[in-house]
Amino acid sequence: MSGQTEYGLGEGLARAAQALQAVVAFGTQERILALVVRAAIGGMQWTYRIVEKRLLEDSLYGLGQVVVGAGRITYRIVEHEGLEGILRRTARAILALSRGLQRLHTGRLRHNVLWVAASLIFAVLALTLCGQR
């Protein structure tokens, strides 16, 4: 009986060792798997925070600020300094040119009238002098 008892005890211990090994091995694998899953989820959450919050939102906010600033500068250049300024300068230049041409034309007209009068006087004198001979 002692042989059977030892065999039964040995077999019982072997079964207990297998069960313990299965529990320990399963628990260890489960813990490792849980750690891997937690690490993967943590990495994904960190990536989401970095990519979504910092990169995309900050980039969109910065891009919005750049677009608004460029719009303000463009408005100021185009409206105030560009179109209105060009129109203002063009109107001033045209008025100055027209005044200059007006003075030049009036002055030439007076000058030409004097030449006409002088030519008529010369013609009358020439006819008078030539007609007396």
Coordinates of N, CA, C and O in Angstrom, one line a residue, residues 30-106:
E30 N -1.7 36.4 -18.9 CA -2.8 37.4 -18.8 C -2.2 38.8 -18.4 O -2.6 39.8 -19.0
R31 N -1.3 38.8 -17.4 CA -0.8 40.1 -17.0 C 0.1 40.7 -18.1 O 0.0 41.9 -18.3
I32 N 0.9 39.9 -18.8 CA 1.7 40.4 -19.9 C 0.8 41.0 -20.9 O 1.0 42.1 -21.5
L33 N -0.3 40.3 -21.3 CA -1.2 40.7 -22.3 C -1.9 42.0 -21.8 O -2.1 42.9 -22.6
A34 N -2.3 42.1 -20.6 CA -2.9 43.3 -20.1 C -2.0 44.5 -20.1 O -2.4 45.6 -20.5
L35 N -0.7 44.2 -19.8 CA 0.3 45.3 -19.8 C 0.5 45.8 -21.3 O 0.6 47.0 -21.5
V36 N 0.5 44.8 -22.2 CA 0.7 45.2 -23.6 C -0.5 46.0 -24.1 O -0.4 47.0 -24.8
V37 N -1.7 45.6 -23.7 CA -3.0 46.3 -24.1 C -3.0 47.7 -23.5 O -3.3 48.7 -24.2
R38 N -2.6 47.8 -22.2 CA -2.6 49.1 -21.5 C -1.6 50.0 -22.2 O -1.8 51.2 -22.4
A39 N -0.4 49.4 -22.5 CA 0.6 50.2 -23.2 C 0.2 50.7 -24.6 O 0.4 51.9 -24.9
A40 N -0.5 49.8 -25.3 CA -1.0 50.2 -26.6 C -2.1 51.3 -26.5 O -2.0 52.3 -27.3
I41 N -3.0 51.1 -25.6 CA -4.0 52.1 -25.4 C -3.4 53.4 -24.9 O -3.8 54.5 -25.4
G42 N -2.5 53.4 -24.0 CA -1.8 54.6 -23.6 C -1.1 55.3 -24.7 O -1.1 56.5 -24.8
G43 N -0.4 54.5 -25.5 CA 0.3 55.1 -26.7 C -0.7 55.7 -27.7 O -0.4 56.8 -28.2
M44 N -1.8 55.1 -27.9 CA -2.8 55.6 -28.8 C -3.4 56.9 -28.2 O -3.6 57.9 -28.9
Q45 N -3.7 56.9 -26.9 CA -4.2 58.1 -26.3 C -3.2 59.3 -26.3 O -3.5 60.4 -26.6
W46 N -1.9 59.0 -26.1 CA -0.9 60.0 -26.2 C -0.7 60.5 -27.6 O -0.6 61.7 -27.8
T47 N -0.8 59.6 -28.6 CA -0.7 60.0 -30.0 C -1.9 60.9 -30.4 O -1.8 61.9 -31.1
Y48 N -3.1 60.5 -29.9 CA -4.3 61.3 -30.1 C -4.1 62.7 -29.6 O -4.4 63.7 -30.3
R49 N -3.6 62.8 -28.3 CA -3.5 64.1 -27.7 C -2.5 64.9 -28.5 O -2.7 66.1 -28.8
I50 N -1.4 64.3 -28.9 CA -0.3 65.1 -29.6 C -0.8 65.5 -31.0 O -0.8 66.6 -31.4
V51 N -1.3 64.5 -31.7 CA -1.7 64.8 -33.1 C -3.0 65.6 -33.2 O -3.0 66.7 -33.8
E52 N -4.0 65.2 -32.5 CA -5.3 66.0 -32.6 C -5.2 67.3 -31.9 O -5.5 68.3 -32.5
K53 N -4.8 67.3 -30.7 CA -4.9 68.5 -29.9 C -3.8 69.5 -30.3 O -4.0 70.7 -30.6
R54 N -2.6 69.0 -30.2 CA -1.5 70.0 -30.4 C -1.2 70.3 -31.9 O -1.2 71.4 -32.3
L55 N -1.0 69.2 -32.7 CA -0.7 69.5 -34.1 C -1.8 70.1 -34.9 O -1.7 71.1 -35.5
L56 N -2.9 69.4 -34.9 CA -4.0 69.8 -35.8 C -4.7 71.0 -35.3 O -4.9 72.0 -36.0
E57 N -5.1 71.0 -34.0 CA -5.9 72.2 -33.5 C -5.0 73.4 -33.5 O -5.4 74.5 -33.9
D58 N -3.7 73.3 -33.0 CA -2.8 74.4 -33.0 C -2.5 74.9 -34.4 O -2.4 76.1 -34.6
S59 N -2.3 73.9 -35.3 CA -2.0 74.3 -36.7 C -3.2 75.0 -37.3 O -3.0 76.0 -38.0
L60 N -4.4 74.5 -37.1 CA -5.6 75.2 -37.6 C -5.7 76.6 -37.0 O -6.1 77.6 -37.7
Y61 N -5.5 76.7 -35.7 CA -5.6 78.0 -35.1 C -4.6 79.0 -35.6 O -4.9 80.1 -36.0
G62 N -3.3 78.5 -35.8 CA -2.3 79.3 -36.3 C -2.5 79.7 -37.8 O -2.3 80.8 -38.2
L63 N -3.0 78.8 -38.5 CA -3.4 79.0 -39.9 C -4.5 80.1 -40.0 O -4.4 81.0 -40.9
G64 N -5.5 80.0 -39.1 CA -6.5 81.0 -39.1 C -6.0 82.3 -38.8 O -6.4 83.3 -39.4
Q65 N -5.1 82.4 -37.9 CA -4.5 83.7 -37.5 C -3.7 84.3 -38.7 O -3.8 85.5 -39.0
V66 N -3.0 83.5 -39.4 CA -2.2 83.9 -40.6 C -3.2 84.4 -41.7 O -2.9 85.4 -42.3
V67 N -4.2 83.7 -41.9 CA -5.2 84.0 -43.0 C -5.9 85.4 -42.6 O -6.0 86.3 -43.5
V68 N -6.3 85.5 -41.4 CA -6.9 86.8 -40.9 C -5.9 88.0 -41.1 O -6.2 89.0 -41.6
G69 N -4.7 87.8 -40.6 CA -3.6 88.8 -40.8 C -3.4 89.2 -42.2 O -3.3 90.3 -42.6
A70 N -3.3 88.2 -43.1 CA -3.1 88.4 -44.5 C -4.3 89.1 -45.1 O -4.1 90.0 -46.0
G71 N -5.5 88.8 -44.7 CA -6.6 89.5 -45.2 C -6.6 90.9 -44.8 O -7.0 91.8 -45.6
R72 N -6.3 91.2 -43.5 CA -6.2 92.6 -43.1 C -5.2 93.4 -43.9 O -5.4 94.5 -44.3
I73 N -4.0 92.8 -44.1 CA -2.9 93.5 -44.9 C -3.4 93.7 -46.3 O -3.2 94.8 -46.9
T74 N -4.0 92.7 -46.9 CA -4.5 92.8 -48.3 C -5.5 93.8 -48.4 O -5.5 94.6 -49.3
Y75 N -6.5 93.9 -47.4 CA -7.5 94.9 -47.5 C -6.9 96.3 -47.4 O -7.3 97.2 -48.2
R76 N -5.9 96.5 -46.5 CA -5.3 97.8 -46.4 C -4.6 98.2 -47.6 O -4.7 99.3 -48.1
I77 N -3.8 97.3 -48.2 CA -3.1 97.6 -49.4 C -4.0 97.8 -50.6 O -3.9 98.8 -51.3
V78 N -4.9 96.9 -50.8 CA -5.8 97.0 -52.0 C -6.7 98.1 -51.9 O -6.9 98.9 -52.8
E79 N -7.4 98.2 -50.8 CA -8.5 99.3 -50.6 C -7.9 100.7 -50.4 O -8.2 101.6 -51.1
H80 N -7.1 100.8 -49.4 CA -6.6 102.1 -49.0 C -5.4 102.6 -49.8 O -5.4 103.7 -50.3
E81 N -4.4 101.8 -49.9 CA -3.2 102.2 -50.6 C -3.2 101.9 -52.1 O -2.6 102.5 -52.9
G82 N -4.0 100.8 -52.4 CA -4.0 100.4 -53.8 C -5.0 101.1 -54.6 O -4.7 102.1 -55.3
L83 N -6.2 100.6 -54.6 CA -7.3 101.2 -55.5 C -7.6 102.6 -55.2 O -7.6 103.5 -56.1
E84 N -7.9 102.9 -54.0 CA -8.2 104.3 -53.6 C -7.0 105.2 -53.8 O -7.2 106.3 -54.4
G85 N -5.8 104.8 -53.5 CA -4.6 105.6 -53.7 C -4.3 105.8 -55.1 O -4.0 106.9 -55.6
I86 N -4.5 104.7 -55.9 CA -4.3 104.9 -57.4 C -5.3 105.8 -58.0 O -4.9 106.7 -58.8
L87 N -6.5 105.7 -57.6 CA -7.6 106.6 -58.1 C -7.3 108.0 -57.7 O -7.4 109.0 -58.5
R88 N -6.9 108.2 -56.4 CA -6.6 109.6 -55.9 C -5.4 110.2 -56.7 O -5.5 111.3 -57.2
R89 N -4.4 109.4 -56.9 CA -3.2 109.9 -57.6 C -3.5 110.1 -59.1 O -3.0 111.1 -59.6
T90 N -4.3 109.3 -59.6 CA -4.7 109.4 -61.1 C -5.5 110.7 -61.2 O -5.3 111.5 -62.2
A91 N -6.4 110.9 -60.3 CA -7.3 112.1 -60.4 C -6.4 113.4 -60.3 O -6.6 114.4 -61.1
R92 N -5.5 113.4 -59.3 CA -4.6 114.5 -59.2 C -3.7 114.8 -60.4 O -3.5 115.9 -60.8
A93 N -3.2 113.7 -60.9 CA -2.3 113.8 -62.1 C -3.1 114.3 -63.3 O -2.6 115.2 -64.1
I94 N -4.3 113.8 -63.5 CA -5.1 114.3 -64.6 C -5.5 115.8 -64.5 O -5.4 116.5 -65.4
L95 N -5.9 116.2 -63.3 CA -6.2 117.6 -63.0 C -5.0 118.5 -63.3 O -5.1 119.5 -63.9
A96 N -3.8 118.1 -62.8 CA -2.6 118.8 -63.0 C -2.2 118.9 -64.5 O -1.9 120.0 -65.0
L97 N -2.4 117.8 -65.2 CA -2.1 117.8 -66.6 C -3.1 118.7 -67.4 O -2.7 119.4 -68.2
S98 N -4.3 118.6 -67.0 CA -5.3 119.4 -67.7 C -5.1 120.9 -67.4 O -5.2 121.7 -68.4
R99 N -4.7 121.2 -66.2 CA -4.4 122.7 -65.9 C -3.2 123.1 -66.7 O -3.2 124.2 -67.3
G100 N -2.2 122.3 -66.8 CA -1.0 122.6 -67.6 C -1.3 122.8 -69.1 O -0.9 123.7 -69.7
L101 N -2.1 121.8 -69.6 CA -2.5 121.9 -71.0 C -3.4 123.1 -71.2 O -3.2 123.8 -72.3
Q102 N -4.2 123.4 -70.3 CA -5.1 124.6 -70.4 C -4.2 125.9 -70.5 O -4.5 126.7 -71.3
R103 N -3.3 126.0 -69.6 CA -2.4 127.2 -69.6 C -1.6 127.2 -70.9 O -1.5 128.3 -71.5
L104 N -1.1 126.1 -71.3 CA -0.3 126.0 -72.5 C -1.1 126.4 -73.7 O -0.7 127.1 -74.6
H105 N -2.3 125.9 -73.8 CA -3.2 126.1 -74.9 C -3.6 127.6 -74.9 O -3.6 128.2 -76.0
T106 N -4.0 128.1 -73.8 CA -4.4 129.5 -73.7 C -3.3 130.4 -74.1 O -3.4 131.4 -74.8

